[in-house]
Coordinates of C-alpha atoms (C1' of nucleotides) in Angstrom, one line a residue:
Chain A
X114 CA 100.3 99.6 87.7
X115 CA 98.3 96.2 87.0
X116 CA 100.0 92.9 86.0
X117 CA 100.4 93.9 81.8
X118 CA 100.5 89.8 81.4
X119 CA 97.4 89.8 83.2
X120 CA 95.2 92.0 80.7
X121 CA 97.0 89.7 77.9
X122 CA 95.8 86.7 79.1
X123 CA 92.6 87.5 81.1
X124 CA 91.2 90.5 79.8
X125 CA 87.7 90.1 80.3
X126 CA 88.6 89.4 83.9
X127 CA 89.8 92.7 84.2
X128 CA 87.6 94.5 82.0
X129 CA 84.9 93.0 84.5
X130 CA 86.9 94.3 87.8
X131 CA 87.7 97.3 86.5
X132 CA 84.2 98.0 85.1
X133 CA 83.0 98.0 88.8
X134 CA 84.4 101.2 89.5
X135 CA 82.8 103.0 87.5
X136 CA 85.0 105.3 85.4
X137 CA 85.5 105.6 82.0
X138 CA 88.8 103.1 82.4
X139 CA 87.9 100.1 80.0
X140 CA 88.7 102.7 77.0
X141 CA 91.9 102.9 78.2
X142 CA 92.4 99.4 79.2
X143 CA 91.7 98.5 75.5
X144 CA 94.2 100.4 74.3
X145 CA 97.0 99.2 76.6
X146 CA 95.9 96.0 75.0
X147 CA 96.4 97.2 71.7
X148 CA 99.3 98.9 72.2
X149 CA 100.8 96.3 73.7
X150 CA 100.1 93.8 70.7
X151 CA 102.2 96.1 68.6
X152 CA 104.6 96.6 71.0
X153 CA 105.1 92.4 71.5
X154 CA 105.3 92.6 67.3
X155 CA 107.7 95.4 66.6
X156 CA 110.3 94.0 69.8
X157 CA 110.4 91.0 68.2
X158 CA 111.3 92.2 64.7
X159 CA 113.8 94.6 65.9
X160 CA 115.1 91.8 68.2
X161 CA 115.7 89.9 65.3
X162 CA 117.4 92.5 63.1
X163 CA 119.5 93.3 66.2
X164 CA 120.5 89.6 66.5
X165 CA 121.1 89.8 63.0
X166 CA 124.0 92.8 63.3
X167 CA 125.9 91.1 66.1
X168 CA 126.4 88.2 64.3
X169 CA 127.3 90.3 61.3
X170 CA 129.8 92.3 63.4
X171 CA 131.1 89.3 64.8
X172 CA 132.0 88.2 61.4
X173 CA 133.5 91.3 60.4
X174 CA 136.3 91.0 63.2
X175 CA 137.4 87.5 62.3
X176 CA 137.6 88.6 58.9
X177 CA 139.6 91.3 59.6
X178 CA 141.8 89.1 61.3
X179 CA 142.2 87.1 59.0
X180 CA 143.4 90.0 56.6
X181 CA 140.4 89.2 54.6
X182 CA 139.7 93.3 54.5
X183 CA 137.7 93.0 51.3
X184 CA 134.8 90.9 52.4
X185 CA 135.1 92.5 55.9
X186 CA 134.0 95.5 54.3
X187 CA 131.4 93.8 52.3
X188 CA 129.6 92.6 55.4
X189 CA 130.1 95.8 57.8
X190 CA 128.0 97.5 54.5
X191 CA 125.4 95.1 54.9
X192 CA 125.2 95.4 58.6
X193 CA 125.7 99.2 57.9
X194 CA 122.2 98.9 56.3
X195 CA 120.0 97.1 58.9
X196 CA 121.3 99.6 61.2
X197 CA 119.1 102.5 59.5
X198 CA 115.8 99.3 60.1
X199 CA 117.1 99.0 63.8
X200 CA 116.8 102.3 64.9
X201 CA 113.6 103.4 63.2
X202 CA 112.5 99.9 64.8
X203 CA 114.1 100.8 68.1
X204 CA 112.0 104.2 68.2
X205 CA 108.9 102.4 67.5
X206 CA 109.4 100.2 70.3
X207 CA 110.6 103.4 72.5
X208 CA 107.7 105.2 71.9
X209 CA 105.1 102.0 72.0
X210 CA 106.6 101.1 75.3
X211 CA 106.0 104.4 76.6
X212 CA 102.8 105.3 75.6
X213 CA 102.0 102.1 77.4
X214 CA 103.6 103.0 80.9
X215 CA 101.9 106.5 80.5
X216 CA 98.5 105.1 80.7
X217 CA 99.0 102.3 82.6
X218 CA 100.1 104.5 84.9
X219 CA 96.4 106.4 85.4
X220 CA 94.5 102.9 85.3
X221 CA 93.5 102.7 88.7
X222 CA 93.5 99.4 90.4
X223 CA 91.5 96.5 90.2
X224 CA 88.9 96.2 93.4
X225 CA 88.9 93.4 95.2
X226 CA 86.2 90.6 94.4
X227 CA 85.3 91.0 98.7
X228 CA 84.7 95.5 98.3
X229 CA 81.3 95.9 97.7
X230 CA 79.1 97.3 94.8
X231 CA 78.8 101.0 94.2
X232 CA 78.8 103.6 92.7
X233 CA 79.7 106.4 95.3
X234 CA 80.1 107.7 98.8
X235 CA 76.6 106.8 99.7
X236 CA 76.9 102.8 98.8
X237 CA 79.9 102.3 101.5
X238 CA 79.0 100.0 103.8
X239 CA 79.0 100.5 107.2
X240 CA 80.4 97.4 109.0
X241 CA 80.2 98.1 112.5
X242 CA 80.3 100.7 115.1
X243 CA 83.0 101.6 118.2
X244 CA 84.1 103.1 121.1
X245 CA 81.8 104.9 122.9
X246 CA 78.1 105.4 121.8
X247 CA 77.7 108.0 119.2
X248 CA 73.9 108.8 120.5
X249 CA 72.8 110.6 124.1
X250 CA 74.3 114.1 124.4
X251 CA 75.0 116.4 126.9
X252 CA 74.4 120.2 125.4
X253 CA 78.1 121.3 126.5
X254 CA 79.3 118.8 123.7
X255 CA 77.3 120.4 121.2
X256 CA 80.0 123.4 120.8
X257 CA 82.1 123.2 117.5
X258 CA 85.6 122.5 118.4
X259 CA 87.0 126.2 117.2
X260 CA 84.8 127.8 119.3
X261 CA 86.0 125.7 122.7
X262 CA 89.6 126.6 120.9
X263 CA 89.6 129.8 120.9
X264 CA 88.1 130.0 124.6
X265 CA 90.8 127.7 126.0
X266 CA 93.1 129.6 124.0
X267 CA 94.8 126.4 122.5
X268 CA 93.6 126.9 118.8
X269 CA 95.0 130.7 117.3
X270 CA 93.6 130.0 113.5
X271 CA 93.3 134.2 113.1
X272 CA 96.7 134.1 113.2
X273 CA 97.7 131.0 111.6
X274 CA 95.5 132.3 108.4
X275 CA 97.5 135.5 108.8
X276 CA 100.8 133.7 108.5
X277 CA 100.0 130.8 105.8
X278 CA 96.6 132.1 103.8
X279 CA 93.4 130.1 105.0
X280 CA 93.0 126.1 105.7
X281 CA 96.5 126.7 107.8
X282 CA 96.4 126.3 111.0
X283 CA 97.8 126.6 114.8
X284 CA 97.6 125.0 118.1
X285 CA 98.5 126.8 121.6
X286 CA 99.6 126.0 124.6
X287 CA 97.6 122.4 126.2
X288 CA 95.9 122.4 122.4
X289 CA 100.3 122.4 120.7
X290 CA 100.7 119.6 123.3
X291 CA 97.7 117.3 122.9
X292 CA 98.9 117.4 119.1
X293 CA 102.6 116.1 120.2
X294 CA 100.6 113.6 122.6
X295 CA 98.4 112.0 120.3
X296 CA 101.4 111.9 117.6
X297 CA 103.1 110.3 120.9
X298 CA 100.5 107.9 121.8
X299 CA 100.1 106.7 118.4
X300 CA 104.0 105.8 117.6
X301 CA 104.2 103.9 121.5
X302 CA 101.1 102.1 120.8
X303 CA 102.4 100.7 117.7
X304 CA 106.0 100.0 118.8
X305 CA 105.7 96.6 119.6
X306 CA 105.4 95.6 116.3
X307 CA 106.4 98.9 113.8
X308 CA 109.9 100.4 112.7
X309 CA 110.1 103.9 113.9
X310 CA 111.0 106.5 110.8
X311 CA 111.4 109.5 110.2
X312 CA 111.5 110.1 106.7
X313 CA 112.3 113.4 104.3
X314 CA 108.7 115.4 104.2
X315 CA 109.8 116.3 100.6
X316 CA 110.3 113.6 98.0
X317 CA 111.1 113.8 94.2
X318 CA 108.6 112.7 91.7
X319 CA 109.3 109.7 91.2
X320 CA 108.6 108.8 95.0
X321 CA 105.0 110.4 94.2
X322 CA 104.1 108.0 91.0
X323 CA 105.7 105.1 93.1
X324 CA 102.3 105.3 95.8
X325 CA 100.1 106.7 92.6
X326 CA 99.7 110.2 93.8
X327 CA 101.6 111.1 90.1
X328 CA 100.8 111.4 87.4
X329 CA 96.9 112.2 88.0
X330 CA 96.7 113.6 91.3
X331 CA 99.2 116.4 90.9
X332 CA 96.7 119.2 91.4
X333 CA 96.5 117.6 95.3
X334 CA 100.1 118.1 96.0
X335 CA 102.4 121.0 96.6
X336 CA 105.3 121.6 94.3
X337 CA 108.7 123.3 94.8
X338 CA 109.6 124.1 91.6
X339 CA 113.0 125.7 91.9
X340 CA 113.6 121.6 93.0
X341 CA 110.9 120.2 92.0
X342 CA 110.2 118.1 94.7
X343 CA 106.9 117.7 96.3
X344 CA 105.6 118.1 99.9
X345 CA 104.4 114.6 100.8
X346 CA 100.3 114.3 101.0
X347 CA 101.2 111.2 103.4
X348 CA 103.8 109.4 105.0
X349 CA 103.1 106.5 102.8
X350 CA 104.3 108.3 99.8
X351 CA 108.5 107.8 101.3
X352 CA 107.9 104.4 103.1
X353 CA 106.3 102.9 100.3
X354 CA 109.5 104.2 98.3
X355 CA 111.5 103.2 101.4
X356 CA 112.3 99.8 99.6
X357 CA 111.8 100.6 96.2
X358 CA 114.0 98.8 93.7
X359 CA 114.4 96.2 96.2
X360 CA 114.0 92.6 96.5
X361 CA 113.3 91.8 100.1
X362 CA 113.9 88.5 101.5
X363 CA 110.4 86.5 102.6
X364 CA 111.5 86.0 105.6
X365 CA 111.7 89.4 106.9
X366 CA 108.2 90.0 105.9
X367 CA 105.5 91.5 106.9
X368 CA 107.8 94.6 107.4
X369 CA 106.4 96.9 109.1
X370 CA 107.1 100.7 109.4
X371 CA 105.4 103.8 110.7
X372 CA 106.3 107.4 110.7
X373 CA 105.3 111.0 112.2
X374 CA 105.1 113.6 109.6
X375 CA 103.6 116.6 108.3
X376 CA 101.2 116.3 105.4
X377 CA 100.4 118.2 103.0
X378 CA 97.1 118.5 100.9
X379 CA 96.5 121.5 98.2
X380 CA 93.0 120.4 98.7
X381 CA 92.0 121.8 95.3
X382 CA 88.4 121.1 94.1
X383 CA 87.4 121.3 97.5
X384 CA 87.1 125.2 97.8
X385 CA 84.3 126.1 100.1
X386 CA 83.6 122.3 101.3
X387 CA 84.3 122.4 105.3
X388 CA 85.8 125.6 105.7
X389 CA 85.7 126.0 109.4
X390 CA 87.9 124.9 111.8
X391 CA 89.9 121.3 111.8
X392 CA 88.0 119.8 109.6
X393 CA 89.9 120.4 106.1
X394 CA 93.2 121.9 106.2
X395 CA 96.3 122.3 103.9
X396 CA 99.1 120.7 106.9
X397 CA 98.4 118.5 109.6
X398 CA 100.4 115.7 111.4
X399 CA 99.8 112.1 110.9
X400 CA 101.5 108.4 112.5
X401 CA 101.0 106.1 109.1
X402 CA 101.4 102.8 109.7
X403 CA 102.9 100.7 106.9
X404 CA 103.2 97.0 106.3
X405 CA 105.0 94.9 103.0
X406 CA 103.6 91.8 102.9
X407 CA 103.6 88.2 100.7
X408 CA 100.0 87.9 99.3
X409 CA 99.2 86.1 102.1
X410 CA 100.0 88.0 104.7
X411 CA 97.7 91.1 103.3
X412 CA 94.4 89.6 104.7
X413 CA 95.6 89.2 108.3
X414 CA 97.8 92.1 107.9
X415 CA 95.3 94.3 107.1
X416 CA 93.1 93.5 109.6
X417 CA 95.9 94.1 112.1
X418 CA 96.1 97.3 110.7
X419 CA 92.5 98.3 111.1
X420 CA 92.3 97.3 114.5
X421 CA 95.2 99.3 115.2
X422 CA 93.6 102.1 114.4
X423 CA 90.6 101.6 115.9
X424 CA 92.1 100.9 119.2
X425 CA 93.8 104.3 119.6
X426 CA 89.8 105.6 118.7
X427 CA 88.6 103.3 121.8
X428 CA 91.1 104.6 124.2
X429 CA 90.4 108.2 123.1
X430 CA 86.8 107.8 124.1
X431 CA 85.8 108.6 120.7
X432 CA 82.7 107.2 119.2
X433 CA 83.5 105.7 115.7
X434 CA 82.5 103.7 112.6
X435 CA 83.9 101.3 110.4
X436 CA 83.3 101.7 106.4
X437 CA 84.0 98.9 103.8
X438 CA 84.2 101.6 100.8
X439 CA 82.8 100.2 97.5
X440 CA 84.1 99.8 94.4
X441 CA 82.8 103.0 93.0
X442 CA 84.8 105.0 96.0
X443 CA 88.0 103.0 96.5
X444 CA 90.9 105.1 95.8
X445 CA 93.0 104.9 92.9
X446 CA 95.5 102.4 94.4
X447 CA 93.7 100.7 96.5
X448 CA 91.9 97.4 96.0
X449 CA 90.0 97.6 99.2
X450 CA 89.7 100.2 101.8
X451 CA 88.0 100.8 105.3
X452 CA 87.8 103.8 106.0
X453 CA 87.3 104.9 110.4
X454 CA 84.9 107.9 110.8
X455 CA 85.1 109.4 114.4
X456 CA 81.6 111.5 115.4
X457 CA 82.2 114.8 116.6
X458 CA 79.2 115.9 118.3
X459 CA 79.8 119.6 118.4
X460 CA 80.4 119.9 114.2
X461 CA 77.3 116.6 114.1
X462 CA 79.4 115.2 111.6
X463 CA 81.3 111.7 110.8
X464 CA 84.4 112.9 110.3
X465 CA 86.8 110.7 108.3
X466 CA 90.0 110.1 110.0
X467 CA 91.8 106.8 108.9
X468 CA 91.5 104.7 105.4
X469 CA 93.1 101.6 106.0
X470 CA 93.8 100.2 102.7
X471 CA 95.4 97.5 100.5
X472 CA 96.9 97.7 97.6
X473 CA 97.6 93.9 96.3
X474 CA 100.9 95.0 94.3
X475 CA 99.6 97.6 92.3
X476 CA 102.2 100.2 94.1
X477 CA 105.1 97.5 94.2
X478 CA 104.8 97.5 90.2
X479 CA 105.3 101.2 90.2
X480 CA 108.1 101.5 93.2
X481 CA 109.9 97.8 91.3
X482 CA 109.2 96.4 94.9
X483 CA 109.6 92.7 95.4
X484 CA 110.4 89.8 97.4
X485 CA 112.3 86.4 97.0
X486 CA 110.1 83.3 98.1
X487 CA 111.9 81.0 100.9
X488 CA 111.2 78.2 98.7
X489 CA 113.2 79.7 95.6
X490 CA 112.2 81.2 92.3
X491 CA 111.8 84.3 90.7
X492 CA 111.1 87.8 92.5
X493 CA 107.5 88.4 93.1
X494 CA 106.4 92.1 93.9
X495 CA 105.4 92.4 97.6
X496 CA 101.8 93.8 98.8
X497 CA 101.6 96.8 100.6
X498 CA 99.6 98.1 103.0
X499 CA 98.7 101.4 104.8
X500 CA 96.6 103.0 107.2
X501 CA 96.1 106.2 109.7
X502 CA 97.2 105.2 113.1
X503 CA 96.2 108.1 113.9
X504 CA 95.5 112.0 112.3
X505 CA 95.6 114.7 114.1
X506 CA 93.2 117.6 113.3
X507 CA 90.0 115.7 113.1
X508 CA 91.1 113.6 115.7
X509 CA 91.9 116.4 118.1
X510 CA 88.2 118.5 117.5
X511 CA 86.6 115.1 117.6
X512 CA 88.0 114.9 120.9
X513 CA 87.9 118.3 122.1
X514 CA 84.2 117.8 121.6
X515 CA 83.2 114.6 122.7
X516 CA 85.1 115.3 126.3
X517 CA 84.2 118.6 126.8
X518 CA 82.6 119.5 130.4
X519 CA 79.9 121.3 131.9
X520 CA 82.0 124.2 133.2
X521 CA 83.7 124.7 129.4
X522 CA 87.0 122.5 130.4
X523 CA 88.1 119.7 128.4
X524 CA 88.4 116.5 130.3
X525 CA 91.9 114.2 128.5
X526 CA 91.5 110.9 128.7
X527 CA 93.6 108.8 130.8
X528 CA 96.0 107.1 128.3
X529 CA 96.8 110.5 126.9
X530 CA 97.9 111.9 130.8
X531 CA 101.4 110.8 131.0
X532 CA 101.8 112.5 127.6
X533 CA 100.2 115.8 128.9
X534 CA 102.9 116.7 131.9
X535 CA 100.3 115.0 133.8
X536 CA 97.8 116.9 132.9
X537 CA 93.9 115.7 133.2
X538 CA 92.3 117.8 131.4
X539 CA 92.4 121.8 129.5
X540 CA 90.9 124.2 130.7
X541 CA 91.2 128.0 130.8
Chain B
rG205 C1' 128.8 126.9 95.6
rG206 C1' 134.4 125.4 94.4
rA207 C1' 138.6 121.9 93.4
rG208 C1' 139.8 116.6 92.9
rG209 C1' 138.6 111.4 93.0
rG210 C1' 134.9 107.6 92.0
rA211 C1' 130.4 104.5 90.1
rU212 C1' 131.6 97.1 87.0
rG213 C1' 127.0 91.0 89.6
rG214 C1' 124.7 89.6 97.0
rC215 C1' 129.9 92.3 98.8
rA216 C1' 135.4 92.3 97.3
rG217 C1' 137.9 93.7 92.8
rA218 C1' 140.1 92.9 87.5
rG219 C1' 138.7 94.2 82.4
rC220 C1' 144.3 96.5 74.8
rG221 C1' 137.3 98.8 70.6
rG222 C1' 135.6 92.4 68.3
rA223 C1' 133.6 85.2 71.8
rC224 C1' 132.3 90.2 78.0
rG225 C1' 126.8 89.6 80.7
rA226 C1' 131.8 89.9 82.5
rU227 C1' 138.6 86.9 84.7
rU228 C1' 139.2 86.2 89.8
rG229 C1' 138.1 85.8 95.1
rC230 C1' 134.4 86.1 99.2
rG231 C1' 129.6 85.1 100.0
rA232 C1' 125.0 81.8 99.3
rC233 C1' 123.4 77.1 97.2
rG234 C1' 123.8 72.0 95.7
rG235 C1' 127.2 67.6 95.7
rU236 C1' 131.0 64.0 97.5
rC237 C1' 133.9 62.5 102.2
rU238 C1' 132.6 62.5 107.3
rU239 C1' 129.3 59.4 113.2
rG240 C1' 127.8 65.1 113.1
rA241 C1' 130.8 69.1 111.4
rA242 C1' 134.5 71.5 109.2
rA243 C1' 138.6 71.2 105.8
rA244 C1' 138.9 70.1 101.2
rC245 C1' 137.4 68.8 96.3
rC246 C1' 132.8 69.7 92.4
rG247 C1' 128.8 72.0 90.4
rU248 C1' 126.0 76.5 90.6
rU249 C1' 124.7 80.4 91.8
rG250 C1' 122.1 88.8 88.9
rA251 C1' 117.8 91.3 86.8
rG252 C1' 114.2 92.7 82.6
rG253 C1' 111.7 91.6 78.3
rG254 C1' 110.0 88.6 73.8
rG255 C1' 108.6 83.7 71.6
rC256 C1' 104.4 77.1 72.1
rG257 C1' 109.1 76.0 72.5
rA258 C1' 114.6 75.6 70.3
rC259 C1' 116.2 80.4 71.6
rC260 C1' 116.7 85.7 71.0
rC261 C1' 117.2 90.7 73.1
rU262 C1' 118.6 93.9 77.0
rC263 C1' 121.0 95.6 81.2
rC264 C1' 128.7 97.2 83.7
rG265 C1' 125.3 104.9 87.4
rG266 C1' 121.5 107.4 83.7
rG267 C1' 121.5 109.7 79.1
rG268 C1' 123.1 111.0 74.4
rG269 C1' 127.0 110.1 70.8
rU270 C1' 131.2 107.8 67.4
rU271 C1' 131.6 102.6 65.5
rC272 C1' 130.3 97.2 61.4
rG273 C1' 130.6 96.0 66.8
rA274 C1' 131.0 100.2 72.5
rA275 C1' 132.1 97.7 80.3
rU276 C1' 136.3 100.2 77.0
rC277 C1' 136.6 106.1 73.2
rC278 C1' 133.3 111.3 73.2
rC279 C1' 130.0 115.1 75.6
rC280 C1' 125.7 116.1 79.2
rC281 C1' 123.6 115.0 84.1
rU282 C1' 123.2 112.6 88.8
rC283 C1' 125.1 110.6 93.0
rC284 C1' 129.3 108.7 96.2
rC285 C1' 133.8 110.2 98.5
rU286 C1' 138.1 114.1 100.0
rC287 C1' 139.7 119.4 100.6
rC288 C1' 137.9 124.5 100.7
rG289 C1' 133.7 127.6 101.5
rC290 C1' 129.3 128.5 103.5
rC291 C1' 125.5 127.1 107.4
rA292 C1' 121.2 124.3 111.7

RNA sequence: GGAGGGAUGGCAGAGCGGACGAUUGCGACGGUCUUGAAAACCGUUGAGGGGCGACCCUCCGGGGGUUCGAAUCCCCCUCCCUCCGCCA
């Protein structure tokens, strides 16, 4: 959530920042501002009435102790009258508060000043390329991964669809081993600074609200209605809620966590897009890296997360590019995001394989995660940041296409060998 | 799933319906004393919200209710513990 106090004290700046997203949220912002004024007026009056009731009640007690029953009853009666006013104001106060929160929960984060201008994906700024060159491909590398996977017996989409429906996948043999190897590599590479966590895959609605996945994007997530639980779309969800309702010591920040989990996405609204192969699937494995930080640390932590995600692609011998997302393409909770796109020569596409985001205190406000400054003073919301260290399907696809040899086998980059029981390539 | 017990401040642990936002102990912080430390003593020590401010309001697992007044009484829910059942 954006800071209501800032809406109050700095409305023009908040509105201007929000406007950069090019959404219709300015109406919402204005409604929040008006409701907030009403709310504070009602709250103040309600508190005055309550205070009066408390005073009268105390008087009743005193009078009764003194045996002045008639007077006590008269004062009690007066208090009874006020009780009605109190109930009325209280209901209005609660209503206003709920309305404000409801709107606040769907107002997106304010883009960072540094985020480039722009209204959509076309305005994202490519800030660099890394890994191997994205040019100069051999004919043998121009084969889509689903064909490679089938030929080598390492990808079994047909049977996956039979058991789970379209956009579900199944790796087999060395394909499955490769999938696991990628995750282990990602985990091991980041174990120097990140605590490994194995969180739940099903979470309560509140947990999804904390990160911003609910209430606005409920169509994108799987909902187990019988038990009212949600399948996590990313480990960001449980990892962010790990510190929910807590006050952290500044000394432990930045606090870094990583997790390998399955991720579930309904991919509603993308029917018919990228339907072949591994480009868009309902369930996939991912290693997420995440940090809680102070505002002062956030920039450096953001850069570090990005560097770590890049390093893996580099080690895997893939071609990738880094995009600085423009204000109009930023996810709801993010104020600054770098996307990593890996080039897959077989399908001739840049595939988004990581989003490294800085959320400011937007998620921390929703999740009530604060830290107590070492210098003393009241707790303040932490900043949260996260990114995919490695998301399996698209990296798997790019890897298999990039490293395909003229004989149809797929050479495995050296970093993976220890995780592949020593195998250096995948052959038919 | 069935039966019983519990949930209070960082922790431990009190709390006849009316000076209880909450005794006390520990911990933490500040101070006195000390060459330094320990001990002892004194003091401070939860969170959220409103108001320019004096100050006011809320929070004793959550939600309802009774009452002039609820941490204290009633109802529902959640979670934890013990026992039984089931189970990877």
